[in-house]
Amino acid sequence: MDFDLRTSEGAYNFILDFMSWSSEKFEYVWNFECGKDFEKFWKNNYDRILSVNISDLRVLAYHIIGALDDCKEIRTNGLVNLQKAISGKTLLNKLLDQKGIKIDINSANIIVNEETYNINYDFYFNKDHFITDRERVLSIISNRLYHDYCINGFMYCDDVFNYGSEIHKRPEILMRLAELFPEAKELEDYWKKNSKSYRIDFYAKLNQIHPITFALDELKDPPYADWDKLDDEMKTKKWILSHAINRVINGVKSDMTILFIKNNVTIPPDQILGITEL
């Protein structure tokens, strides 16, 4: 079963597949029996929803990048997290090295032309304020490398070019490095000038997905009735059904929704569904 919010049509097909209904059945239940009220829909169909097996669920999304190599690394190695992209045998790591920039993940240091800069996450996390602008930017880089380094993708975003940080032109980490180091600014400008933008469609399995995606973490308090009374599987079902219905109803007016992969998970090449130049 594919959970697909990329288009309204994909979301609609998911609902029909999940509920094992015809389109006529769904339209009648949603519009007349439930009066377009999701909580009523959930309550009236709870037993059916409870019985659905989602162990084989595939969540479809797409990753946006600016690539210099026509995505050859991704076609070979799949999608990797930021730590692996920074420290592995990658084009990004190679070009950083050529600019005299070394990011040592293990020692939590950035070394630029023999100058060392601390990016220890605990050091910045425990500070009440930052004395300098450099510390502020280093804290952002530290957070990105040690806390928010997972693969992510859009379950839907109807205008990726206006996402806000030009992810379709170059790796986002270069934007932050360029705030501090002229060498990184040179690399960022080169990457933006010479890259091509790509959309990489892929799927992830439930055991690869970070719980924050479905609001399963304790920091989230989603607007659903009796949320705290549901186990994680039923929370996941409620989240995906509500988002699929919302996507169908609102179409391109929907806000974007992001898929977060667990920090140490790689999306292998066989889970990539397609690569399209934008």
mmCIF file of C-alpha atoms in Angstrom, residues 3 57 59 155 205-206 209-217 220 222 224 227 232 235-237 239-240 243 258-260:
data_model
loop_
_atom_site.group_PDB
_atom_site.id
_atom_site.type_symbol
_atom_site.label_atom_id
_atom_site.label_comp_id
_atom_site.label_asym_id
_atom_site.label_seq_id
_atom_site.Cartn_x
_atom_site.Cartn_y
_atom_site.Cartn_z
ATOM 1 C CA PHE A 3 0.739 6.532 1.033
ATOM 2 C CA LEU A 57 3.068 0.685 3.939
ATOM 3 C CA VAL A 59 5.458 6.406 2.175
ATOM 4 C CA MET A 155 5.469 14.387 0.866
ATOM 5 C CA LYS A 205 9.176 2.055 4.945
ATOM 6 C CA LEU A 206 7.641 2.754 8.332
ATOM 7 C CA ILE A 209 10.810 6.946 9.204
ATOM 8 C CA HIS A 210 11.425 9.181 12.198
ATOM 9 C CA PRO A 211 8.419 9.231 14.577
ATOM 10 C CA ILE A 212 8.302 13.036 14.434
ATOM 11 C CA THR A 213 6.897 12.704 10.911
ATOM 12 C CA PHE A 214 3.604 11.387 12.251
ATOM 13 C CA ALA A 215 3.624 13.540 15.417
ATOM 14 C CA LEU A 216 4.460 10.495 17.570
ATOM 15 C CA ASP A 217 7.098 12.315 19.614
ATOM 16 C CA LYS A 220 3.928 17.248 19.372
ATOM 17 C CA PRO A 222 -1.633 17.493 17.085
ATOM 18 C CA TYR A 224 -6.921 15.262 17.033
ATOM 19 C CA TRP A 227 -4.822 11.426 20.572
ATOM 20 C CA ASP A 232 1.429 4.558 17.857
ATOM 21 C CA LYS A 235 -1.887 7.486 15.682
ATOM 22 C CA THR A 236 -0.061 6.807 12.435
ATOM 23 C CA LYS A 237 -3.285 5.697 10.765
ATOM 24 C CA TRP A 239 -2.363 11.061 10.792
ATOM 25 C CA ILE A 240 -2.076 9.558 7.326
ATOM 26 C CA HIS A 243 -3.594 14.259 5.712
ATOM 27 C CA ILE A 258 7.873 16.902 5.187
ATOM 28 C CA LEU A 259 9.018 13.306 5.605
ATOM 29 C CA PHE A 260 11.851 12.813 8.099
#
